């Protein structure tokens, strides 16, 4: 029992430097800022997903709020108010990336994100990646992600150089990343369990994947596949079923990545490649969750590897994908 408790505590609160959490903050909020600000301009076909203002003009007769929106008695604001909320939220994403007013900006990113994501959900548009971001932003809002690689840290050091510095090593810099890992794993694992529970072996041994590859080539969604390879692959029943095997197998196996460093080398890039393949063959891009996959990378070690002297680099061990 003590061994199990020690493993549990080590997983969540292994002592770590603040650098990796700070770099993950930059990557997470930076990519989300780019996605939600520039995607509507760069990709007008599917960019409406990132602009929440048009939802204010949808008929309230269609409004059926999700649980949280109903409990908090929240409803779509007017277009002008919603545009202001969206502007503040996007600004908070940018400030969170920069690490300026980090505590406040990450809290706003979470709170305003819950409201903005809840509006299309109340009209029946449920998107997987937005629910992921709610939980990821929540973890960051309660973390000390502004202790390193942030403007706040530079200001604090310049104003009060004699003030106590943040701890050099602490479990406070580990649990937020591990929480994000767990969220990602549960999302994929639950998808695999759902396939196994409701379809079982028929998910693999049927024409399901073949039909998906063909169906998505007929403009059934606002996001078309990036290639025309889907119908070509669907001609082979063996290839279609192999894709189904790999997809379902990766979803069910991903929890192993939480406990095995070696498994992360294989499973995490494979799941990311699966997401890219979905965009190539079927259309949906799941960009936010794909960017969240980057948080498996130990960015502090990556930065150290490329910034240390060349003479010392030759003798260092191979980077491990996370602690």
Coordinates of N, CA, C and O in Angstrom, one line a residue, residues 23-163:
X23 N 7.1 27.0 -20.2 CA 7.2 26.8 -21.6 C 5.9 26.2 -22.2 O 5.4 26.5 -23.3
X24 N 5.3 25.2 -21.4 CA 4.0 24.7 -21.8 C 2.9 25.7 -21.9 O 2.0 25.7 -22.7
X25 N 3.0 26.7 -20.9 CA 2.0 27.8 -20.9 C 2.1 28.6 -22.2 O 1.1 28.9 -22.8
X26 N 3.3 28.9 -22.6 CA 3.6 29.6 -23.8 C 3.0 28.9 -25.0 O 2.3 29.5 -25.9
X27 N 3.3 27.6 -25.1 CA 2.8 26.8 -26.3 C 1.3 26.7 -26.3 O 0.7 26.9 -27.3
X28 N 0.7 26.4 -25.2 CA -0.7 26.2 -25.1 C -1.5 27.5 -25.4 O -2.3 27.5 -26.4
X29 N -1.2 28.5 -24.7 CA -2.0 29.8 -24.9 C -1.6 30.5 -26.2 O -2.4 31.1 -26.8
X30 N -0.3 30.3 -26.6 CA 0.1 30.9 -27.9 C -0.6 30.3 -29.1 O -1.1 31.0 -30.0
X31 N -0.7 29.0 -29.1 CA -1.3 28.3 -30.2 C -2.8 28.5 -30.2 O -3.4 28.7 -31.3
X32 N -3.4 28.6 -29.0 CA -4.9 28.9 -29.0 C -5.2 30.3 -29.4 O -6.2 30.6 -30.0
X33 N -4.3 31.2 -29.0 CA -4.5 32.6 -29.5 C -4.5 32.7 -31.0 O -5.4 33.3 -31.6
X34 N -3.5 32.1 -31.6 CA -3.4 32.1 -33.1 C -4.6 31.4 -33.7 O -5.1 31.9 -34.7
X35 N -5.1 30.3 -33.1 CA -6.2 29.6 -33.6 C -7.5 30.4 -33.6 O -8.2 30.4 -34.6
X36 N -7.8 31.0 -32.4 CA -9.0 31.6 -32.3 C -9.1 33.1 -32.8 O -10.1 33.7 -32.9
X37 N -7.9 33.6 -33.1 CA -7.9 35.0 -33.7 C -7.7 35.0 -35.2 O -8.4 35.7 -35.9
X38 N -6.8 34.1 -35.7 CA -6.4 34.2 -37.1 C -7.1 33.2 -37.9 O -7.1 33.3 -39.2
X39 N -7.6 32.1 -37.4 CA -8.2 31.0 -38.2 C -9.4 31.5 -39.0 O -9.5 31.2 -40.1
X40 N -10.3 32.4 -38.4 CA -11.4 32.9 -39.2 C -11.0 33.6 -40.5 O -11.7 33.7 -41.4
X41 N -9.8 34.3 -40.4 CA -9.3 35.0 -41.6 C -8.6 34.1 -42.5 O -8.7 34.2 -43.8
X42 N -7.7 33.2 -42.0 CA -6.9 32.4 -42.8 C -7.7 31.2 -43.4 O -7.4 30.7 -44.5
X43 N -8.7 30.7 -42.7 CA -9.4 29.6 -43.2 C -10.9 29.9 -43.1 O -11.6 29.4 -42.2
X44 N -11.4 30.7 -44.0 CA -12.8 31.1 -43.9 C -13.8 30.0 -44.0 O -15.0 30.1 -43.5
X45 N -13.4 28.9 -44.6 CA -14.4 27.8 -44.8 C -14.8 27.2 -43.4 O -16.0 26.9 -43.2
X46 N -13.8 27.0 -42.5 CA -14.2 26.4 -41.2 C -13.9 27.4 -40.1 O -14.0 27.1 -38.9
X47 N -13.5 28.6 -40.4 CA -13.1 29.6 -39.4 C -14.3 30.1 -38.6 O -14.0 30.7 -37.5
X48 N -15.5 29.8 -39.0 CA -16.6 30.3 -38.1 C -16.6 29.6 -36.8 O -17.2 30.1 -35.8
X49 N -16.0 28.4 -36.7 CA -15.9 27.8 -35.4 C -15.2 28.6 -34.4 O -15.4 28.4 -33.2
X50 N -14.3 29.5 -34.8 CA -13.5 30.3 -33.9 C -14.1 31.7 -33.6 O -13.5 32.4 -32.9
X51 N -15.2 32.0 -34.2 CA -15.8 33.3 -34.0 C -17.2 33.1 -33.4 O -18.1 32.5 -34.0
X52 N -17.3 33.5 -32.1 CA -18.5 33.2 -31.4 C -19.6 34.2 -31.6 O -20.8 34.0 -31.1
X53 N -19.3 35.4 -32.1 CA -20.3 36.5 -32.2 C -21.5 36.1 -33.0 O -22.7 36.5 -32.6
X54 N -21.4 35.4 -34.2 CA -22.6 35.1 -35.0 C -23.7 34.3 -34.2 O -24.9 34.3 -34.5
X55 N -23.3 33.6 -33.1 CA -24.2 32.8 -32.4 C -25.2 33.7 -31.7 O -26.3 33.2 -31.3
X56 N -24.9 35.0 -31.5 CA -25.8 35.9 -30.8 C -27.1 36.2 -31.7 O -28.1 36.6 -31.1
X57 N -27.0 35.9 -33.0 CA -28.1 36.2 -33.9 C -28.9 35.0 -34.1 O -29.9 35.1 -34.9
X58 N -28.6 33.8 -33.6 CA -29.4 32.6 -33.8 C -30.6 32.7 -32.9 O -30.6 33.2 -31.8
X59 N -31.7 32.2 -33.5 CA -33.0 32.3 -32.8 C -33.0 31.6 -31.4 O -32.5 30.5 -31.3
X60 N -33.5 32.3 -30.4 CA -33.6 31.8 -29.0 C -34.5 30.6 -29.0 O -34.5 29.8 -28.0
X61 N -35.3 30.4 -30.0 CA -36.2 29.2 -30.0 C -35.4 27.9 -30.0 O -35.9 26.8 -29.6
X62 N -34.2 28.0 -30.5 CA -33.3 26.8 -30.6 C -32.4 26.7 -29.4 O -31.6 25.7 -29.3
X63 N -32.5 27.6 -28.4 CA -31.6 27.6 -27.3 C -32.0 26.5 -26.3 O -33.1 26.5 -25.7
X64 N -31.1 25.6 -26.0 CA -31.3 24.6 -25.0 C -30.0 24.5 -24.2 O -29.1 23.7 -24.6
X65 N -29.8 25.2 -23.2 CA -28.4 25.3 -22.6 C -28.0 24.0 -22.0 O -28.8 23.2 -21.5
X66 N -26.7 23.8 -22.0 CA -26.1 22.7 -21.4 C -26.1 22.9 -19.9 O -26.4 24.0 -19.4
X67 N -25.8 21.8 -19.1 CA -26.0 21.9 -17.7 C -25.4 23.1 -17.0 O -26.1 23.8 -16.2
X68 N -24.2 23.3 -17.2 CA -23.5 24.4 -16.5 C -24.1 25.8 -16.8 O -24.3 26.6 -16.0
X69 N -24.4 26.0 -18.1 CA -25.0 27.3 -18.5 C -26.4 27.4 -17.9 O -26.8 28.5 -17.5
X70 N -27.1 26.3 -17.7 CA -28.4 26.4 -17.1 C -28.3 26.7 -15.6 O -29.0 27.5 -15.1
X71 N -27.3 26.0 -14.9 CA -27.2 26.3 -13.5 C -26.8 27.7 -13.2 O -27.2 28.3 -12.2
X72 N -25.9 28.3 -14.1 CA -25.4 29.6 -13.9 C -26.4 30.7 -14.5 O -26.1 31.9 -14.4
X73 N -27.5 30.2 -15.1 CA -28.4 31.1 -15.7 C -27.8 32.0 -16.8 O -28.0 33.2 -16.8
X74 N -26.9 31.4 -17.6 CA -26.2 32.1 -18.7 C -26.9 31.9 -20.0 O -27.4 30.8 -20.3
X75 N -26.9 32.9 -20.8 CA -27.5 32.9 -22.1 C -26.7 33.7 -23.1 O -25.9 34.6 -22.6
X76 N -26.9 33.6 -24.4 CA -26.1 34.4 -25.3 C -26.4 35.9 -25.1 O -27.6 36.3 -25.0
X77 N -25.4 36.7 -25.1 CA -25.5 38.1 -25.0 C -25.8 38.7 -26.3 O -25.8 38.0 -27.3
X78 N -26.0 40.0 -26.3 CA -26.2 40.7 -27.6 C -24.9 40.7 -28.4 O -23.8 40.4 -27.9
X79 N -25.0 40.9 -29.8 CA -23.8 40.8 -30.6 C -22.7 41.7 -30.1 O -21.5 41.3 -30.1
X80 N -23.0 42.9 -29.7 CA -22.0 43.9 -29.2 C -21.3 43.4 -27.9 O -20.1 43.5 -27.8
X81 N -22.1 42.9 -27.0 CA -21.6 42.4 -25.7 C -20.7 41.2 -26.0 O -19.6 41.0 -25.4
X82 N -21.2 40.3 -26.8 CA -20.5 39.1 -27.1 C -19.2 39.3 -27.8 O -18.2 38.7 -27.5
X83 N -19.2 40.3 -28.6 CA -17.9 40.7 -29.3 C -16.9 41.3 -28.3 O -15.7 41.0 -28.4
X84 N -17.4 42.0 -27.3 CA -16.5 42.6 -26.3 C -16.0 41.4 -25.4 O -14.8 41.4 -25.1
X85 N -16.8 40.5 -25.1 CA -16.4 39.3 -24.3 C -15.3 38.5 -25.0 O -14.3 38.1 -24.5
X86 N -15.6 38.3 -26.3 CA -14.6 37.6 -27.1 C -13.3 38.3 -27.2 O -12.3 37.7 -27.2
X87 N -13.4 39.6 -27.4 CA -12.1 40.4 -27.4 C -11.3 40.3 -26.2 O -10.1 40.0 -26.2
X88 N -12.0 40.4 -25.0 CA -11.3 40.3 -23.7 C -10.7 38.8 -23.6 O -9.6 38.7 -23.1
X89 N -11.5 37.9 -24.0 CA -11.0 36.5 -23.9 C -9.7 36.3 -24.8 O -8.8 35.7 -24.3
X90 N -9.8 36.7 -26.0 CA -8.6 36.6 -26.9 C -7.4 37.4 -26.3 O -6.3 36.9 -26.4
X91 N -7.6 38.5 -25.7 CA -6.6 39.3 -25.1 C -6.0 38.5 -23.9 O -4.8 38.5 -23.7
X92 N -6.9 37.8 -23.2 CA -6.4 37.0 -22.0 C -5.5 35.9 -22.5 O -4.6 35.5 -21.8
X93 N -5.9 35.3 -23.6 CA -5.1 34.2 -24.2 C -3.7 34.7 -24.5 O -2.7 34.0 -24.2
X94 N -3.6 35.9 -25.1 CA -2.3 36.5 -25.5 C -1.5 36.8 -24.2 O -0.3 36.5 -24.1
X95 N -2.1 37.4 -23.2 CA -1.4 37.8 -22.0 C -1.0 36.5 -21.2 O 0.1 36.5 -20.6
X96 N -1.8 35.5 -21.3 CA -1.4 34.2 -20.7 C -0.2 33.6 -21.3 O 0.7 33.1 -20.7
X97 N -0.1 33.7 -22.6 CA 1.0 33.2 -23.4 C 2.3 34.0 -23.0 O 3.3 33.4 -22.7
X98 N 2.1 35.3 -22.9 CA 3.3 36.2 -22.5 C 3.7 36.1 -21.0 O 4.8 36.4 -20.7
X99 N 2.7 35.6 -20.2 CA 3.0 35.5 -18.8 C 2.9 36.9 -18.1 O 3.6 37.2 -17.2
X100 N 1.9 37.7 -18.6 CA 1.7 39.0 -18.0 C 0.4 39.0 -17.3 O -0.7 38.6 -17.8
X101 N 0.4 39.4 -16.0 CA -0.8 39.2 -15.1 C -1.3 37.8 -15.2 O -2.5 37.5 -15.4
X102 N -0.4 36.8 -15.1 CA -0.7 35.4 -15.4 C -1.8 34.9 -14.6 O -2.7 34.2 -15.2
X103 N -1.9 35.1 -13.3 CA -3.0 34.6 -12.5 C -4.3 35.1 -13.0 O -5.3 34.3 -13.1
X104 N -4.4 36.4 -13.3 CA -5.7 36.9 -13.8 C -6.0 36.5 -15.2 O -7.1 36.1 -15.5
X105 N -5.0 36.6 -16.1 CA -5.2 36.3 -17.5 C -5.6 34.8 -17.7 O -6.5 34.5 -18.5
X106 N -5.0 33.9 -17.0 CA -5.3 32.5 -17.1 C -6.7 32.2 -16.6 O -7.5 31.4 -17.1
X107 N -7.1 32.9 -15.5 CA -8.4 32.7 -14.9 C -9.5 33.2 -15.9 O -10.5 32.6 -16.0
X108 N -9.2 34.4 -16.5 CA -10.2 34.9 -17.5 C -10.2 34.0 -18.7 O -11.3 33.7 -19.3
X109 N -9.1 33.4 -19.1 CA -9.1 32.5 -20.3 C -10.0 31.3 -20.0 O -10.7 30.8 -20.9
X110 N -10.0 30.8 -18.7 CA -10.8 29.7 -18.4 C -12.3 30.1 -18.2 O -13.2 29.6 -18.9
X111 N -12.6 31.2 -17.4 CA -14.0 31.6 -17.2 C -14.7 32.0 -18.4 O -15.8 31.6 -18.7
X112 N -14.1 32.9 -19.2 CA -14.7 33.4 -20.4 C -14.8 32.3 -21.4 O -15.7 32.2 -22.3
X113 N -13.8 31.4 -21.4 CA -13.9 30.2 -22.3 C -15.0 29.3 -22.0 O -15.7 28.8 -23.0
X114 N -15.3 29.1 -20.8 CA -16.5 28.3 -20.4 C -17.8 28.9 -21.0 O -18.6 28.2 -21.5
X115 N -17.9 30.2 -20.9 CA -19.1 30.9 -21.4 C -19.2 30.8 -22.9 O -20.2 30.5 -23.5
X116 N -18.1 31.2 -23.6 CA -18.1 31.2 -25.0 C -18.3 29.8 -25.6 O -19.0 29.6 -26.6
X117 N -17.6 28.8 -25.0 CA -17.8 27.5 -25.5 C -19.2 26.9 -25.3 O -19.7 26.1 -26.0
X118 N -19.8 27.4 -24.2 CA -21.1 27.0 -23.8 C -22.2 27.5 -24.7 O -23.3 26.9 -24.8
X119 N -22.0 28.6 -25.4 CA -23.0 29.2 -26.3 C -23.3 28.3 -27.5 O -24.5 27.9 -27.7
X120 N -22.4 27.9 -28.3 CA -22.7 27.0 -29.4 C -23.2 25.6 -28.9 O -24.1 25.0 -29.6
X121 N -22.7 25.2 -27.8 CA -23.2 23.9 -27.2 C -24.7 24.0 -26.9 O -25.4 23.0 -27.0
X122 N -25.1 25.2 -26.5 CA -26.6 25.4 -26.2 C -27.4 25.4 -27.4 O -28.6 25.2 -27.3
X123 N -26.8 25.5 -28.5 CA -27.6 25.5 -29.8 C -27.4 24.1 -30.5 O -27.7 24.0 -31.7
X124 N -26.8 23.2 -29.8 CA -26.7 21.8 -30.3 C -25.3 21.5 -31.0 O -25.1 20.4 -31.5
X125 N -24.4 22.5 -31.0 CA -23.1 22.2 -31.6 C -22.1 21.8 -30.5 O -21.6 22.7 -29.9
X126 N -21.9 20.5 -30.4 CA -20.9 20.1 -29.4 C -19.6 19.7 -30.1 O -19.6 18.9 -31.0
X127 N -18.5 20.3 -29.7 CA -17.3 20.0 -30.3 C -16.3 19.5 -29.3 O -16.1 20.1 -28.2
X128 N -15.7 18.4 -29.6 CA -14.8 17.7 -28.6 C -13.7 18.6 -28.1 O -13.5 18.6 -26.9
X129 N -13.1 19.3 -28.9 CA -11.9 20.0 -28.5 C -12.1 21.1 -27.5 O -11.3 21.5 -26.8
X130 N -13.3 21.7 -27.6 CA -13.6 22.8 -26.7 C -13.8 22.3 -25.2 O -13.4 23.0 -24.3
X131 N -14.4 21.1 -25.1 CA -14.5 20.6 -23.7 C -13.1 20.3 -23.2 O -12.8 20.4 -22.0
X132 N -12.2 19.9 -24.1 CA -10.8 19.6 -23.6 C -10.2 20.9 -23.1 O -9.5 20.9 -22.0
X133 N -10.3 22.0 -23.8 CA -9.7 23.2 -23.4 C -10.3 23.8 -22.1 O -9.5 24.4 -21.4
X134 N -11.5 23.5 -21.8 CA -12.1 24.0 -20.5 C -11.3 23.4 -19.4 O -10.9 24.0 -18.5
X135 N -11.0 22.1 -19.5 CA -10.3 21.4 -18.4 C -8.8 21.8 -18.4 O -8.2 21.9 -17.3
X136 N -8.2 21.9 -19.6 CA -6.8 22.3 -19.7 C -6.6 23.7 -19.1 O -5.7 24.0 -18.4
X137 N -7.5 24.7 -19.5 CA -7.4 26.0 -19.0 C -7.6 26.1 -17.5 O -7.0 26.9 -16.8
X138 N -8.5 25.2 -17.0 CA -8.7 25.2 -15.6 C -7.5 24.8 -14.8 O -7.1 25.4 -13.8
X139 N -6.8 23.7 -15.3 CA -5.5 23.3 -14.7 C -4.5 24.4 -14.7 O -3.8 24.7 -13.7
X140 N -4.4 25.1 -15.8 CA -3.4 26.2 -15.9 C -3.8 27.4 -15.0 O -2.9 28.0 -14.4
X141 N -5.1 27.7 -14.8 CA -5.5 28.8 -14.0 C -5.2 28.6 -12.5 O -4.9 29.5 -11.8
X142 N -5.1 27.3 -12.1 CA -4.8 27.0 -10.7 C -3.3 26.7 -10.5 O -2.9 26.4 -9.3
X143 N -2.6 26.8 -11.5 CA -1.2 26.4 -11.4 C -0.3 27.7 -11.2 O -0.7 28.8 -11.3
X144 N 1.0 27.4 -11.0 CA 2.0 28.5 -10.9 C 2.8 28.6 -12.2 O 4.0 28.6 -12.3
X145 N 2.0 28.6 -13.3 CA 2.7 28.6 -14.6 C 3.4 29.9 -15.0 O 4.0 30.0 -16.0
X146 N 3.2 30.9 -14.2 CA 3.8 32.2 -14.5 C 5.1 32.4 -13.7 O 5.7 33.5 -13.8
X147 N 5.6 31.4 -13.0 CA 6.9 31.5 -12.3 C 8.1 31.5 -13.1 O 9.2 31.9 -12.7
X148 N 8.0 31.1 -14.3 CA 9.2 31.0 -15.2 C 8.7 31.3 -16.7 O 7.6 31.1 -17.0
X149 N 9.7 31.8 -17.5 CA 9.4 32.2 -18.8 C 8.2 33.1 -19.0 O 7.3 32.9 -19.8
X150 N 8.2 34.1 -18.1 CA 7.0 35.0 -18.1 C 7.5 36.5 -17.9 O 8.6 36.7 -17.3
X151 N 6.7 37.4 -18.4 CA 7.0 38.8 -18.1 C 6.8 39.1 -16.6 O 7.5 39.9 -16.0
X152 N 5.9 38.4 -16.0 CA 5.7 38.6 -14.5 C 6.9 38.3 -13.8 O 7.3 39.0 -12.8
X153 N 7.6 37.2 -14.2 CA 8.9 36.8 -13.5 C 9.9 37.9 -13.7 O 10.7 38.2 -12.7
X154 N 10.0 38.4 -14.9 CA 11.0 39.5 -15.1 C 10.7 40.7 -14.3 O 11.6 41.4 -13.8
X155 N 9.5 41.1 -14.3 CA 9.1 42.3 -13.5 C 9.3 42.1 -12.0 O 9.9 43.0 -11.3
X156 N 9.0 40.9 -11.5 CA 9.2 40.6 -10.1 C 10.7 40.7 -9.8 O 11.1 41.2 -8.7
X157 N 11.5 40.1 -10.6 CA 12.9 40.1 -10.4 C 13.5 41.5 -10.4 O 14.4 41.9 -9.7
X158 N 13.0 42.3 -11.3 CA 13.6 43.7 -11.5 C 13.1 44.6 -10.4 O 13.9 45.4 -9.9
X159 N 11.9 44.5 -9.9 CA 11.4 45.4 -8.9 C 11.9 45.0 -7.5 O 12.3 45.9 -6.7
X160 N 11.9 43.7 -7.2 CA 12.4 43.3 -5.9 C 13.4 42.2 -6.0 O 13.1 41.0 -5.8
X161 N 14.7 42.6 -6.4 CA 15.7 41.5 -6.6 C 16.0 40.7 -5.3 O 16.5 39.6 -5.4
X162 N 15.7 41.3 -4.2 CA 16.1 40.6 -2.9 C 14.9 39.8 -2.4 O 15.1 39.0 -1.4
X163 N 13.8 39.8 -3.1 CA 12.6 39.0 -2.7 C 12.9 37.6 -2.9 O 13.6 37.2 -3.8

